[in-house]
Amino acid sequence: MPYNISVAMCTYNGEKYLKEQLESIATQTLLPNELLVCDDCSVDDTLGILERFSLNSPFQVHIFRNDKNMGSTKNFEKCVSLCTRDVIALCDQDDVWLPEKLEKIISVFENLPSAGVVFTDALVVDEELKPLGYNMWESTNFTNKEKKDILNGKPINTLLKHNVATGATMAFKSLYRDRFFPIPANWYHDAWITFVIALYCDLRFIEEPLIKYRQHGAQQVGGIKNENFSLEKGFKNTREYYKKEHEHYIVALNKIIELKDQVASSQEIIKLVRQRVDYLQLRAGPPKMKTKRLIKVMENLLTMQYHKYSNGFLSAVKDLLFKP
């Protein structure tokens, strides 16, 4: 079936790079049907650039200015809610799309009707769009095993470890929108959308960089390349970090329980998420009594939680040496 496309773009003081992004959308080999823009109270020429672009755009452009600053997650939630087409492609203000991005994404939806989310790799570039020598998936450490899990219908195994679908590269079917609303404040919008839709249907990816993902000082989340494993890296995450992650997955667990009657294999997924929650609780604050701490650490070593989600034995040693 043919799919109509909405592009959901959020802007905030984006005048420096916005023109290039808009031009890259307007020169797609498959044009979207509409561009929805929610501006989060910009004080530069962002709105002027958008309005001038809309005058000669090859597709409909709808511009909305927030009455107050909402922040990235809630701004994207609003923008997605305003989209009217079958497929919604998320869009940042500072990247550049390669010409065949939308065409190749839509081709996946057409060839695999069970897909709910399609995402791509990205070429990581500097402010002047010069390649930095690596792609996004190298930055996020999207492994071959994780790719196989996704292709074999087990995306939750990967998403419980980390989000691999960067919002600027992804598109999803709008029919799932009501199921992931509202987007929790302690989740990034792209991670939450991907996680919830993965409960219902397939994820698919394109092993090709289809955007230039620009790195600059004003970014909220960048694509910094991971360093090689080191002792320092193994000990870097703080108890506060794990407390936040614990809260993060408590929200996910409650959502799955809420949707369990709609989700195939919901009991198995709930079990996996509960394991993740329990593990994060351990990392956030191991038991003060040494015997109980040793038992908890050994349990999580035997179930491979340390190896799946952290740095294996190194992380276990960290928790054994915990000082209350």
Short mmCIF file of C-alpha atoms in Angstrom, two decimals, residues 18-19 21-27 35 37 47-61 63:
data_model
loop_
_atom_site.label_atom_id
_atom_site.label_comp_id
_atom_site.label_asym_id
_atom_site.label_seq_id
_atom_site.Cartn_x
_atom_site.Cartn_y
_atom_site.Cartn_z
CA LEU A 18 18.00 25.08 9.79
CA LYS A 19 18.14 26.13 6.13
CA GLN A 21 17.98 20.74 6.93
CA LEU A 22 14.91 22.21 5.22
CA GLU A 23 16.61 22.08 1.83
CA SER A 24 17.50 18.43 2.37
CA ILE A 25 13.85 17.59 3.07
CA ALA A 26 12.70 19.53 -0.01
CA THR A 27 15.10 17.60 -2.25
CA LEU A 35 6.02 19.14 7.43
CA VAL A 37 7.09 22.24 12.96
CA LEU A 47 10.48 31.31 12.66
CA GLY A 48 11.43 33.68 9.86
CA ILE A 49 13.42 30.94 8.11
CA LEU A 50 10.50 28.53 8.44
CA GLU A 51 7.95 31.03 7.16
CA ARG A 52 10.09 31.95 4.14
CA PHE A 53 10.64 28.26 3.36
CA SER A 54 6.89 27.58 3.54
CA LEU A 55 6.16 30.09 0.76
CA ASN A 56 7.79 27.90 -1.93
CA SER A 57 7.80 24.49 -0.28
CA PRO A 58 6.89 21.51 -2.49
CA PHE A 59 4.72 20.17 0.36
CA GLN A 60 2.43 21.58 3.04
CA VAL A 61 4.18 23.29 5.96
CA ILE A 63 4.23 25.99 11.85
#
